[in-house]
PDB file of C-alpha atoms in Angstrom:
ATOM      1  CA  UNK A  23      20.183  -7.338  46.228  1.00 42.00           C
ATOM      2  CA  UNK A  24      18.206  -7.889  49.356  1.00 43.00           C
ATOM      3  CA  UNK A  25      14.271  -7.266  49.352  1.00 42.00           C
ATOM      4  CA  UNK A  26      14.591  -3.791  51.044  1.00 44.00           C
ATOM      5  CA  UNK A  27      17.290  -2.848  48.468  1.00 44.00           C
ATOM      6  CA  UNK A  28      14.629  -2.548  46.095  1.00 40.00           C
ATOM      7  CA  UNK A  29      13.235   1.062  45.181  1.00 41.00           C
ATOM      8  CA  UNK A  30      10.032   1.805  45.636  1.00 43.00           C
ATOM      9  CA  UNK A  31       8.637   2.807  42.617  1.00 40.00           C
ATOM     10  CA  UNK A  32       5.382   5.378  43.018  1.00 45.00           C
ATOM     11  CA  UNK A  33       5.894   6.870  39.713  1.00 46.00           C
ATOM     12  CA  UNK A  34       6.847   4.232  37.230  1.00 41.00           C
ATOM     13  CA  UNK A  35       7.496   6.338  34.111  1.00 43.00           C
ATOM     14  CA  UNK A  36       9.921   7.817  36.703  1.00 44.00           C
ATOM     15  CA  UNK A  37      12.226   4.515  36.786  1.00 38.00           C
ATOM     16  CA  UNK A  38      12.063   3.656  33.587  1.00 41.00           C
ATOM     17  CA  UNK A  39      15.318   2.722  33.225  1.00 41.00           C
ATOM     18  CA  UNK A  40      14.498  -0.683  35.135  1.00 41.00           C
ATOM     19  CA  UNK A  41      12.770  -1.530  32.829  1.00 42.00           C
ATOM     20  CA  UNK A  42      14.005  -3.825  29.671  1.00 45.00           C
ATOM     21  CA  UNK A  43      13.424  -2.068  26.353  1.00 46.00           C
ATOM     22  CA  UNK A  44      11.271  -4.130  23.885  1.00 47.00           C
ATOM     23  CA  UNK A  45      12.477  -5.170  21.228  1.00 48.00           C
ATOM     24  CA  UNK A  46      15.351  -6.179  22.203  1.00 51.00           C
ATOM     25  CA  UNK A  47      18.286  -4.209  20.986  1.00 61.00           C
ATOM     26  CA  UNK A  48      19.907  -7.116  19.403  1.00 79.00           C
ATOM     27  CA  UNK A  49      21.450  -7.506  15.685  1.00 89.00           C
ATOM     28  CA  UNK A  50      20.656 -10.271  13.236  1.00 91.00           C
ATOM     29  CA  UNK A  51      23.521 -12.270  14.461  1.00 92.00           C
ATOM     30  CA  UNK A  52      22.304 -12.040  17.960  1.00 92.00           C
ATOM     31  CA  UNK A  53      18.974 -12.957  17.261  1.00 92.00           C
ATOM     32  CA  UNK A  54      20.888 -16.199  15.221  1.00 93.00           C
ATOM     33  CA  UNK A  55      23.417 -16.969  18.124  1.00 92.00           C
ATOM     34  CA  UNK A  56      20.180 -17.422  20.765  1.00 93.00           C
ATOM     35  CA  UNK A  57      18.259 -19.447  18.378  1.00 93.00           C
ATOM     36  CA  UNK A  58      21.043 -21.616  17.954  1.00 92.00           C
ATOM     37  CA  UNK A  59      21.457 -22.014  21.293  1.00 93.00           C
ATOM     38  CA  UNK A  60      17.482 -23.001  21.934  1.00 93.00           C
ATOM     39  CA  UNK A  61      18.119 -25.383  18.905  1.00 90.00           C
ATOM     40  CA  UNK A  62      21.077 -27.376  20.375  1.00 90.00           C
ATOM     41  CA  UNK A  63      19.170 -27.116  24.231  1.00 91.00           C
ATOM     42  CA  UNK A  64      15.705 -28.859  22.605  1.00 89.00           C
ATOM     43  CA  UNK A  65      18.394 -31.622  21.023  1.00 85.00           C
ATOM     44  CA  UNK A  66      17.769 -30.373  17.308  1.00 84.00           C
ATOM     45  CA  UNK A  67      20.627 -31.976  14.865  1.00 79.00           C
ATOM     46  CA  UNK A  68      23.274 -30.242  13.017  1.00 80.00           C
ATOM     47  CA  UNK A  69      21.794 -30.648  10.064  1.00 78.00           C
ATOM     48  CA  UNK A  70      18.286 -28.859  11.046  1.00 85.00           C
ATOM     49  CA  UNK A  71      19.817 -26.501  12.801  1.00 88.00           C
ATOM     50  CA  UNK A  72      22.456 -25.212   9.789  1.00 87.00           C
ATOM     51  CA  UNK A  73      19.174 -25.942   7.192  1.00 88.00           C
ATOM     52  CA  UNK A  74      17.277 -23.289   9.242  1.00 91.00           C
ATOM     53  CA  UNK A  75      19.956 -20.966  10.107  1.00 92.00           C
ATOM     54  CA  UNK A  76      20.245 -20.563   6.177  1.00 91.00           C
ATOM     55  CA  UNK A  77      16.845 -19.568   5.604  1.00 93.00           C
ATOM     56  CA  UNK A  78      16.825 -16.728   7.975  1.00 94.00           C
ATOM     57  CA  UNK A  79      19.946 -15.754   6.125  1.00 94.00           C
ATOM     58  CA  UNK A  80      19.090 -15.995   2.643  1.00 92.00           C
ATOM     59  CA  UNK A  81      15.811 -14.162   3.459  1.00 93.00           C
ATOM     60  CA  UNK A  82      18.179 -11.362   5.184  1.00 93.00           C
ATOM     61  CA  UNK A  83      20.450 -11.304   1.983  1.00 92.00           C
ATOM     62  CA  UNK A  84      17.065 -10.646  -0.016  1.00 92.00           C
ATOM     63  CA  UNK A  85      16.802  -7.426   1.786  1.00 93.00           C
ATOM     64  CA  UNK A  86      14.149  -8.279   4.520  1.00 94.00           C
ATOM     65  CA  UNK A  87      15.079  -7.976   7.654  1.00 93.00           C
ATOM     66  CA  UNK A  88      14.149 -10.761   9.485  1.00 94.00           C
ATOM     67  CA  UNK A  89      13.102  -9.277  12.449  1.00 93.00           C
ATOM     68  CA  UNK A  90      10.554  -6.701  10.956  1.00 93.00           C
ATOM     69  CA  UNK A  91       9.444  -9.010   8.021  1.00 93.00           C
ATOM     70  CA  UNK A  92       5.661  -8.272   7.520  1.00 94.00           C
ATOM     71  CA  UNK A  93       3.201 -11.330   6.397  1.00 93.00           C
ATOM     72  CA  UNK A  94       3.037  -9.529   2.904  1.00 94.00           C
ATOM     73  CA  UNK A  95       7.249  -9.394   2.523  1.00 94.00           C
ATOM     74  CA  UNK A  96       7.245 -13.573   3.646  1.00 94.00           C
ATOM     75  CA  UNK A  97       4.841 -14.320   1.224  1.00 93.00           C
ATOM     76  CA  UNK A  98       6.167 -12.564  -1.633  1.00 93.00           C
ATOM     77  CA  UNK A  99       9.777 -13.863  -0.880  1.00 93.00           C
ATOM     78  CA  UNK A 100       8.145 -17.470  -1.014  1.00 92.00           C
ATOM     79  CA  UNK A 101       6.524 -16.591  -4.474  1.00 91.00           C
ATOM     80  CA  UNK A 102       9.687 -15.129  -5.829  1.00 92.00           C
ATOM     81  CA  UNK A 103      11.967 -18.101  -4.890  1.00 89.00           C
ATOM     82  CA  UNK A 104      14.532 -19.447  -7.105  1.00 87.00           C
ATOM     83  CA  UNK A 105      16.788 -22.640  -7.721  1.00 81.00           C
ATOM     84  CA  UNK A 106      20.172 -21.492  -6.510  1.00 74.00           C
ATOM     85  CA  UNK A 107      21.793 -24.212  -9.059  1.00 72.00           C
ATOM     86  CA  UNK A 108      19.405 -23.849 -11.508  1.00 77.00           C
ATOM     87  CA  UNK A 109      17.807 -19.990 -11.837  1.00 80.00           C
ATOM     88  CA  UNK A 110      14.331 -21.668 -12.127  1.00 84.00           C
ATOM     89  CA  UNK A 111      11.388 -21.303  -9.958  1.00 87.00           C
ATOM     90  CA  UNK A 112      11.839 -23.091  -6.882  1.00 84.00           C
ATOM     91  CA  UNK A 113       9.508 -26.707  -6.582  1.00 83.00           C
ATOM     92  CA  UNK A 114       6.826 -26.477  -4.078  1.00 85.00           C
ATOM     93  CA  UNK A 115       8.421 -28.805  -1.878  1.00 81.00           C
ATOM     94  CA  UNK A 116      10.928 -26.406  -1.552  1.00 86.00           C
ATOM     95  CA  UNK A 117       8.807 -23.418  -0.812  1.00 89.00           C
ATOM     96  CA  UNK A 118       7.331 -25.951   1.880  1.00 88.00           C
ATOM     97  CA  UNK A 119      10.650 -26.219   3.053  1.00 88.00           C
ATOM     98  CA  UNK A 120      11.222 -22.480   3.508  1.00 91.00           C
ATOM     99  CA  UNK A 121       7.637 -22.136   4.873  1.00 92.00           C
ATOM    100  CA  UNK A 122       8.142 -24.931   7.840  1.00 91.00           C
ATOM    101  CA  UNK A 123      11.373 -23.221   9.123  1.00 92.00           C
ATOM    102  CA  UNK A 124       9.891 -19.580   8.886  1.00 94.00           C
ATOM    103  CA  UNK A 125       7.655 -20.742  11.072  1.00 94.00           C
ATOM    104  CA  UNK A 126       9.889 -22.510  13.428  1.00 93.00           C
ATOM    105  CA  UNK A 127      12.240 -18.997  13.523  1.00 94.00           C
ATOM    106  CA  UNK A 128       9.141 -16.818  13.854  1.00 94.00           C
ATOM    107  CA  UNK A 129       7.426 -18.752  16.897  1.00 94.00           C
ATOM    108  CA  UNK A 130      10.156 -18.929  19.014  1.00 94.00           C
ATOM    109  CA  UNK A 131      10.709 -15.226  18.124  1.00 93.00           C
ATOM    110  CA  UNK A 132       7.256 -14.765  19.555  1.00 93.00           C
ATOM    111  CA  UNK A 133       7.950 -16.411  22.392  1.00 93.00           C
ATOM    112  CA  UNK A 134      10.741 -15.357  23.405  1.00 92.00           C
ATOM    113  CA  UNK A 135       9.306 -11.749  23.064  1.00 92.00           C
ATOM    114  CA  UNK A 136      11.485 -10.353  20.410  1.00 91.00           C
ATOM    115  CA  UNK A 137       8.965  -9.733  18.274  1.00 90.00           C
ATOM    116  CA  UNK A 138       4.910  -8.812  18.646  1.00 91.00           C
ATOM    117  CA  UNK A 139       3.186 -10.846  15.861  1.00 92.00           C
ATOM    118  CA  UNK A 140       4.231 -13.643  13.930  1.00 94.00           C
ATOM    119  CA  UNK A 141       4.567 -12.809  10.481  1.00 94.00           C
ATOM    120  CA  UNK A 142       4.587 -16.421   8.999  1.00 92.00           C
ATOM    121  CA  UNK A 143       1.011 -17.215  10.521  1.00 90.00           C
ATOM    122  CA  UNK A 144      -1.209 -18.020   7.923  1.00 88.00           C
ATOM    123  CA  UNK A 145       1.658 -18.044   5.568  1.00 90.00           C
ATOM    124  CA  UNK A 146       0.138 -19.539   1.972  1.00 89.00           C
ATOM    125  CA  UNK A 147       0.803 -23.542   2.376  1.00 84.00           C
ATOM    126  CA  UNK A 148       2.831 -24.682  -0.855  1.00 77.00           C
ATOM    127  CA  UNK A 149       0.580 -28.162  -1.878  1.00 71.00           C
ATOM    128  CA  UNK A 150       3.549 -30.641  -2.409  1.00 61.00           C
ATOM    129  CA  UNK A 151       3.806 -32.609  -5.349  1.00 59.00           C
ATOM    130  CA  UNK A 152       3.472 -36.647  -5.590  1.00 57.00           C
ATOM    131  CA  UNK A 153       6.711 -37.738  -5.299  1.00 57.00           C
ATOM    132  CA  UNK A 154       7.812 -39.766  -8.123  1.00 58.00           C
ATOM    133  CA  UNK A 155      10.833 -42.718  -7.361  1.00 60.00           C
ATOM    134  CA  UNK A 156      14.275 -41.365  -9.171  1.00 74.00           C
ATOM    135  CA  UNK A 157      16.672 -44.496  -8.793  1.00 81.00           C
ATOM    136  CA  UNK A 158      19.554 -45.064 -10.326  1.00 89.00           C
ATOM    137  CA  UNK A 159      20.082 -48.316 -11.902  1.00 91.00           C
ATOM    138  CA  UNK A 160      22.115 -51.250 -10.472  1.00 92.00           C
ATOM    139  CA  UNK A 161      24.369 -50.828 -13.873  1.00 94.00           C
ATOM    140  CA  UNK A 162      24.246 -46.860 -13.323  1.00 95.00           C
ATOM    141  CA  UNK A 163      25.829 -47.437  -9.844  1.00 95.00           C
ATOM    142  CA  UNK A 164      28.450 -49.722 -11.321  1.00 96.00           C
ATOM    143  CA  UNK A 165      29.467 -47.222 -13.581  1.00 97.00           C
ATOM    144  CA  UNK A 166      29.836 -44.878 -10.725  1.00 97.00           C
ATOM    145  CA  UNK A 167      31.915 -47.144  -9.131  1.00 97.00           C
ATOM    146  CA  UNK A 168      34.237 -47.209 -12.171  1.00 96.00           C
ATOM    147  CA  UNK A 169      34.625 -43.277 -12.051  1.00 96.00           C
ATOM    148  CA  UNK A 170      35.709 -44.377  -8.602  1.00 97.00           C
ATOM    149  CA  UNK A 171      38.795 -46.607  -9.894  1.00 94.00           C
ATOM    150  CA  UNK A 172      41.420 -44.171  -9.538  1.00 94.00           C
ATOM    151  CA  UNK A 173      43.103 -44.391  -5.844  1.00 93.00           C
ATOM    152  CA  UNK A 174      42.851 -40.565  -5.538  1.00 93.00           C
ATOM    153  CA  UNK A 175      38.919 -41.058  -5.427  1.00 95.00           C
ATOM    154  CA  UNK A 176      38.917 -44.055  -2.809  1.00 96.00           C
ATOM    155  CA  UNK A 177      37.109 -41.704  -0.249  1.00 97.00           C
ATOM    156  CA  UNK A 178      34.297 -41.154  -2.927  1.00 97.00           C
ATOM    157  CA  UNK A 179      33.424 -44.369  -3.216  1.00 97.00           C
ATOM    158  CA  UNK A 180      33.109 -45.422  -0.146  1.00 97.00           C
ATOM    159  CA  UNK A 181      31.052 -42.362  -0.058  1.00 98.00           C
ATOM    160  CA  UNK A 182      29.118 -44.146  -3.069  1.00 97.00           C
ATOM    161  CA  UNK A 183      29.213 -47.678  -1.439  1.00 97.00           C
ATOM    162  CA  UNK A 184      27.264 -46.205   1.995  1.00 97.00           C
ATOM    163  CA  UNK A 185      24.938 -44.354  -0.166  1.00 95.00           C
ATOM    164  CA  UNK A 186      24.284 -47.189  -2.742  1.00 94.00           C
ATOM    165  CA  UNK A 187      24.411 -50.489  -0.348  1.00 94.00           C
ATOM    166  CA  UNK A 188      23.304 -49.063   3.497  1.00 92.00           C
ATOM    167  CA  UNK A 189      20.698 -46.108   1.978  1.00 92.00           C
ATOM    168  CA  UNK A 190      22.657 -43.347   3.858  1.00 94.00           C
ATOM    169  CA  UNK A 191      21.792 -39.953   3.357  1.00 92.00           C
ATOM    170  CA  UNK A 192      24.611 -37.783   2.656  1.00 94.00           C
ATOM    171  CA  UNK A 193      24.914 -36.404   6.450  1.00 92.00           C
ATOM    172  CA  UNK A 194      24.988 -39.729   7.664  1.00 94.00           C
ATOM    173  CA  UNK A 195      27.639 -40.800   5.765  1.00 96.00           C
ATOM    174  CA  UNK A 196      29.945 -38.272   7.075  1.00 95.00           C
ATOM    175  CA  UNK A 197      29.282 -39.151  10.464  1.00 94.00           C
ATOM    176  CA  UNK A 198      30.148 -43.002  10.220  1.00 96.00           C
ATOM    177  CA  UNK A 199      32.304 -44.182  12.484  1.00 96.00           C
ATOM    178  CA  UNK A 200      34.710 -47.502  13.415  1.00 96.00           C
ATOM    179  CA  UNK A 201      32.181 -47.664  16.385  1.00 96.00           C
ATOM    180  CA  UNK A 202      29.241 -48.283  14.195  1.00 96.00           C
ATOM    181  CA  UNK A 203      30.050 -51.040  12.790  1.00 96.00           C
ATOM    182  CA  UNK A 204      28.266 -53.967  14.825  1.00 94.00           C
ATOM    183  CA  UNK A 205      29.630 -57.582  13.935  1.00 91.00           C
ATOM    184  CA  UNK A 206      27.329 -57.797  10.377  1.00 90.00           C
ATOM    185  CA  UNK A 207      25.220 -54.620  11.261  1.00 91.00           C
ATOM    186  CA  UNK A 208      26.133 -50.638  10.508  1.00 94.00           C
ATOM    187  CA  UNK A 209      24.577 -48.634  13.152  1.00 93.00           C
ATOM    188  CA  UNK A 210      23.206 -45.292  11.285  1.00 91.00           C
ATOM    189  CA  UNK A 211      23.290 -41.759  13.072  1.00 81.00           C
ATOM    190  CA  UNK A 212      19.711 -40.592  11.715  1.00 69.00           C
ATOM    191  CA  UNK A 213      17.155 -37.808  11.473  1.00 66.00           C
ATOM    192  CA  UNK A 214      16.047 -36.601  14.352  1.00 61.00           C
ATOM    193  CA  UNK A 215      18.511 -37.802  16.646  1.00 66.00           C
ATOM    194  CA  UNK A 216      17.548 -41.628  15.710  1.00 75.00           C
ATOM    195  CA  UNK A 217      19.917 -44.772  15.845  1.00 83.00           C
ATOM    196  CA  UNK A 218      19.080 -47.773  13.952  1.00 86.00           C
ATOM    197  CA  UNK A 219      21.185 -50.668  12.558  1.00 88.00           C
ATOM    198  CA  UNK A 220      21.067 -51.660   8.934  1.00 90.00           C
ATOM    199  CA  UNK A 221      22.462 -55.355   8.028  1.00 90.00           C
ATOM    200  CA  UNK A 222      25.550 -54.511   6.222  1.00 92.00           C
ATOM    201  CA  UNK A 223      25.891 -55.749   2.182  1.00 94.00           C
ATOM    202  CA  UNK A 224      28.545 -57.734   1.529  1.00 93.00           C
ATOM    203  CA  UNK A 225      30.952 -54.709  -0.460  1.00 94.00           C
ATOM    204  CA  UNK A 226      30.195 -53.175   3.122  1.00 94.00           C
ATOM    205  CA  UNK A 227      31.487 -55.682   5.392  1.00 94.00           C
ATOM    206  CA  UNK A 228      34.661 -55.738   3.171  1.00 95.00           C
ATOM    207  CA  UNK A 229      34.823 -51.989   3.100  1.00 96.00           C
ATOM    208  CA  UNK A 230      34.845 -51.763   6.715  1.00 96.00           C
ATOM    209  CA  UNK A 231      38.186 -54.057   6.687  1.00 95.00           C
ATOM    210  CA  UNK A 232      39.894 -51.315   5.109  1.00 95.00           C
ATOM    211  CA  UNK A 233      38.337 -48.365   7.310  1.00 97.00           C
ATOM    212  CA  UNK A 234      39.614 -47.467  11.152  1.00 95.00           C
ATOM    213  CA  UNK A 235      38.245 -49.258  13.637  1.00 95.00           C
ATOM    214  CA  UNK A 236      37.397 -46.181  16.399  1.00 95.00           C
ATOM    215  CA  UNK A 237      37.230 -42.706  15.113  1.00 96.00           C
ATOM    216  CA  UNK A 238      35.668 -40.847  11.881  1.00 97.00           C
ATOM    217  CA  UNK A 239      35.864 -43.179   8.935  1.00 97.00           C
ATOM    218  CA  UNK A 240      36.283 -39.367   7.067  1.00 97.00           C
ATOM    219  CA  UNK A 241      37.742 -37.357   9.672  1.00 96.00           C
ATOM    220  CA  UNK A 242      38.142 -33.703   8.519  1.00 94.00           C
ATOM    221  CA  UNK A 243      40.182 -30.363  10.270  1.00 91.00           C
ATOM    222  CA  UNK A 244      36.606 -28.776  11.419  1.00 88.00           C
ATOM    223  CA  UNK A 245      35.888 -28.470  14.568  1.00 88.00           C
ATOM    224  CA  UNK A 246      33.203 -31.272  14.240  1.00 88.00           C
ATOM    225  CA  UNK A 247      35.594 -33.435  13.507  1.00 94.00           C
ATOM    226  CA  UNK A 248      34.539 -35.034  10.222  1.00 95.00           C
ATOM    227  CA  UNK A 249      34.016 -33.601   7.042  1.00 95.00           C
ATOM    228  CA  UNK A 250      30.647 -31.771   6.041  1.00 93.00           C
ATOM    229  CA  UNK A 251      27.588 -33.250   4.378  1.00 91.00           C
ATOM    230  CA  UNK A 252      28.420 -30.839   1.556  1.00 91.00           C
ATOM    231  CA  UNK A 253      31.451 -32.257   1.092  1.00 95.00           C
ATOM    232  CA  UNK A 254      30.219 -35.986   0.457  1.00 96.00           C
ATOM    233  CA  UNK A 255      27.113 -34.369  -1.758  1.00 95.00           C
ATOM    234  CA  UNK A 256      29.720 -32.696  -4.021  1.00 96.00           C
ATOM    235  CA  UNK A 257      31.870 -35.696  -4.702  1.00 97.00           C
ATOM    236  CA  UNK A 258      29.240 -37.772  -5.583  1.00 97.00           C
ATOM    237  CA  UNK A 259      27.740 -35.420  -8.015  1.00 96.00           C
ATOM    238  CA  UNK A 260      31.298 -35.013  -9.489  1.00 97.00           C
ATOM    239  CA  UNK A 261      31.460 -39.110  -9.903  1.00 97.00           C
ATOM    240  CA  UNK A 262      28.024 -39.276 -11.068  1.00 96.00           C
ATOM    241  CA  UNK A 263      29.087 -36.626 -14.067  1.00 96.00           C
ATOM    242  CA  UNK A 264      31.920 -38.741 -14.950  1.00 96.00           C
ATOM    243  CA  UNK A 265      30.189 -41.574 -14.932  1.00 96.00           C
ATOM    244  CA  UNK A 266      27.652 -40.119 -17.020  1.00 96.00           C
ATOM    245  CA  UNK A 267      24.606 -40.724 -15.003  1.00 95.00           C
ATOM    246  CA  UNK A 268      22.196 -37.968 -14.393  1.00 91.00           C
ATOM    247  CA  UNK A 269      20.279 -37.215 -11.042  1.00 90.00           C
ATOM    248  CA  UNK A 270      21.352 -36.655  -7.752  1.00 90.00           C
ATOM    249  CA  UNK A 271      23.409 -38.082  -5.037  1.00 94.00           C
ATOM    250  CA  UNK A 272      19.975 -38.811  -2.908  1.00 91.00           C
ATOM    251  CA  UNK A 273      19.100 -41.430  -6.253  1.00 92.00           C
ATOM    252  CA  UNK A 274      21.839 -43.689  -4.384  1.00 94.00           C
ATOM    253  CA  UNK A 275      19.453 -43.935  -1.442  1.00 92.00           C
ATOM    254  CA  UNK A 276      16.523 -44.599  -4.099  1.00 89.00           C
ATOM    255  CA  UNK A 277      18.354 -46.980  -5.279  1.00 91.00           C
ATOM    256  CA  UNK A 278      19.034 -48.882  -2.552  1.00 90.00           C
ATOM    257  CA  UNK A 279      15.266 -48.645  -0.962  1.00 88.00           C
ATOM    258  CA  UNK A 280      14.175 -50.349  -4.499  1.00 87.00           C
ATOM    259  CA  UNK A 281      16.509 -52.907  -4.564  1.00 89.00           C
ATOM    260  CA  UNK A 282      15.418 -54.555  -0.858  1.00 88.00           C
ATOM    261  CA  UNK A 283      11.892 -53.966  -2.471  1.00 86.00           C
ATOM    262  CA  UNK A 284      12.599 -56.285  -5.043  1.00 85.00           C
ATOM    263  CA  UNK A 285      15.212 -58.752  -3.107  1.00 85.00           C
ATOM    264  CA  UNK A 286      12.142 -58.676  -0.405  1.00 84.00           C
ATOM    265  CA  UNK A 287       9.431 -60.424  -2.794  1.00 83.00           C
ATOM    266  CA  UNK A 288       7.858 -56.345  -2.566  1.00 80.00           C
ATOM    267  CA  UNK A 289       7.414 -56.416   1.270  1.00 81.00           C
ATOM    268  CA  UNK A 290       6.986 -52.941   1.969  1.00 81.00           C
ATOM    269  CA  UNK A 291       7.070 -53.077   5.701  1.00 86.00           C
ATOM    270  CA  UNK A 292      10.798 -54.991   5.442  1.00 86.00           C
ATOM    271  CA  UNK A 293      11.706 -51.698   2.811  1.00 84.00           C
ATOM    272  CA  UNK A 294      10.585 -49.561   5.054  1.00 87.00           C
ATOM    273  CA  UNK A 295      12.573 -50.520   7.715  1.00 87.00           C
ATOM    274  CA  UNK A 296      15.725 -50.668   5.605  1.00 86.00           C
ATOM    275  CA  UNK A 297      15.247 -47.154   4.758  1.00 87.00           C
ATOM    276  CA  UNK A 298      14.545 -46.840   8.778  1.00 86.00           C
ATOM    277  CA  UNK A 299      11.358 -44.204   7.743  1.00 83.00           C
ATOM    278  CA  UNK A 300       8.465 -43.891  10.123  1.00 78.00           C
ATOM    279  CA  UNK A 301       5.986 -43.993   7.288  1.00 78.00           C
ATOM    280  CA  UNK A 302       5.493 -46.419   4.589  1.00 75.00           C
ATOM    281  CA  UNK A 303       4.053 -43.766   2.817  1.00 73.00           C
ATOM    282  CA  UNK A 304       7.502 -42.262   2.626  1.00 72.00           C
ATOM    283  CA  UNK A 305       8.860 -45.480   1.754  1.00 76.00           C
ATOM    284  CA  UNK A 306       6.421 -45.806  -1.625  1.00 72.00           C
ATOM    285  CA  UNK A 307       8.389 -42.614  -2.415  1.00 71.00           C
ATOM    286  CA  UNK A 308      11.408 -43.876  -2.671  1.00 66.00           C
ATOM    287  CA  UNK A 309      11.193 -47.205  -3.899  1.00 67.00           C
ATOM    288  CA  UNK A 310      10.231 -48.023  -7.687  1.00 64.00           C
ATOM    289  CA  UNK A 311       7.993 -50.814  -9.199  1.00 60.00           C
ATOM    290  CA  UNK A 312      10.142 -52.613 -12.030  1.00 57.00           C
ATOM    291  CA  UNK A 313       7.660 -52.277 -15.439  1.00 59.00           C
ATOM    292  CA  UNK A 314       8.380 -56.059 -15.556  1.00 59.00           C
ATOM    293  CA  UNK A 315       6.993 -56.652 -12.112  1.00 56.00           C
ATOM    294  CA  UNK A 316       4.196 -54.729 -13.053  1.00 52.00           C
ATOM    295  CA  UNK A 317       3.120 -56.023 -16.040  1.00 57.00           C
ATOM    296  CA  UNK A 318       3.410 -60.067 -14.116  1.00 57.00           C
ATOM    297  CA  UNK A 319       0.935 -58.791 -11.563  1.00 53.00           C
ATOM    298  CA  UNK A 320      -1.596 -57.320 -13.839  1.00 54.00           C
ATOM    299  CA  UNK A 321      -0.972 -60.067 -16.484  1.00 53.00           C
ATOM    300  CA  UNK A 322      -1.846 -62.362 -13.283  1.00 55.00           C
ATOM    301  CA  UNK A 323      -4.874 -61.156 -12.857  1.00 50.00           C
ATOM    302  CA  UNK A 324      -7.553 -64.953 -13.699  1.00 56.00           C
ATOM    303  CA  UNK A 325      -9.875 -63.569 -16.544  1.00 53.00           C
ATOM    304  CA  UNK A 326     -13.322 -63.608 -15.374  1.00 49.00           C
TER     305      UNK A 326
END
């Protein structure tokens, strides 16, 4: 349409049909589809992107809708939060969870005009709990292994391996591929889009004799291309119950970040870049002081 084309508008209540209405007359899954969109544009991963897209949903399910939500409904949906596994009252580091990506959702709902005010400002801030080390035990991960021996569970343990030996979350060991493997060096898809090489353990480098060398090392149907986080989570679990050994798949990657601390003389900074985290503060959460260690240093303490 060329300038002159353009009405001239004396009376705008008159023309009000130029005019977009606010809010937008979009459903949930509209609302969803955009955000998504704005997520893979800014370069968020998969994993963020699914992790937040839940929220939104499980707070719809709860009978708010999103898109309305007053401060008052947030908060109490935060207070009222439950373990989906468990029925008990959801940690605080998972209510600081839910918080963070309410408030992700709810800015860029502000911004992009959907919405007037942002109903998770000023949200009450969850004050996380000191995290406490939960490794497994080298002879714990051993008997995992055993649950492991039948040939129908191969894929598992090399799910178990990764986890155990390279301290790969569960996402990243989906994504491994023939490609990452680097002479004596695993290259590691991370959070936030990150790429750093870990030196491979020796059950590694003979794993990767027996895995393709292009492609998905666990290809799947989807149309990602190799199978979901989910999927590698569950199996372990399942292994971990045969085997007998409580916790949770993630105790792999504890168990891991405490064993370099140990094989490392206790040098944090070297366990901190196993684990490839940003923070050594982070990396004191996941690693765990041996009592025996412990009770050397203080015994080694000269008496005055």
């Amino acid at each position: 349409m060329e300038d002159d084309d353009v009405p001239h508008v004396e009376n705008e209540s008159q023309y009000h049909w130029y005019m977009p209405a606010l809010p937008f007359d979009e459903g949930l899954e509209d609302v969803l589809a955009a955000w998504k969109r704005h997520a893979l544009a800014a370069g968020h991963s998969d994993r963020t992107i699914t992790s937040r897209e839940y929220t939104i949903r499980r707070l719809a399910a709860c009978g708010i809708d999103p898109m309305s939500a007053t401060r008052d409904e947030l908060t109490d949906w935060l207070a009222s939060l439950m373990d989906s596994r468990t029925g008990a009252p959801a940690k605080r580091s998972t209510k600081a969870t839910y918080r963070a990506q309410l408030r992700a959702f709810y800015v860029w709902v502000v911004d992009t005009g959907r919405v007037q005010e942002n109903p998770a400002d000023r949200l009450p801030t969850p004050k996380p709990g000191r995290g406490v080390p939960r490794p497994v035990t080298p002879a714990q991960v051993r008997m995992i292994l055993d649950a492991c021996s039948d040939p129908r569970a191969a894929t598992t343990r090399s799910y178990v391996l990764l986890s155990a030996y390279a301290g790969l979350r569960v996402h990243e060991v989906a994504r491994v591929r023939g490609e990452d493997v680097l002479g004596s060096e695993l290259l590691v898809q991370g959070k936030g889009g990150t790429s750093l090489t870990v030196p491979m353990h020796p059950l590694l480098v003979d794993l990767a004799q027996r895995m393709p060398l292009s492609g998905w090392w666990f290809p799947s149907s989807s149309t990602r291309g190799y199978v979901d986080r989910s999927s590698v989570s569950s199996a372990i679990k399942r292994a971990m119950v045969r085997a007998g050994v409580p916790g949770t798949p993630h105790a792999l990657r504890h168990h891991f970040g405490t064993q370099v601390l140990i094989s490392s003389g206790g040098d944090l900074r070297t366990t901190q870049r196993a684990l490839r985290h940003a923070s050594p503060a982070t990396t004191a959460i996941y690693t765990q002081v041996p009592d025996a260690a412990l009770a050397q240093g203080v015994s080694g303490i000269p008496a005055a």
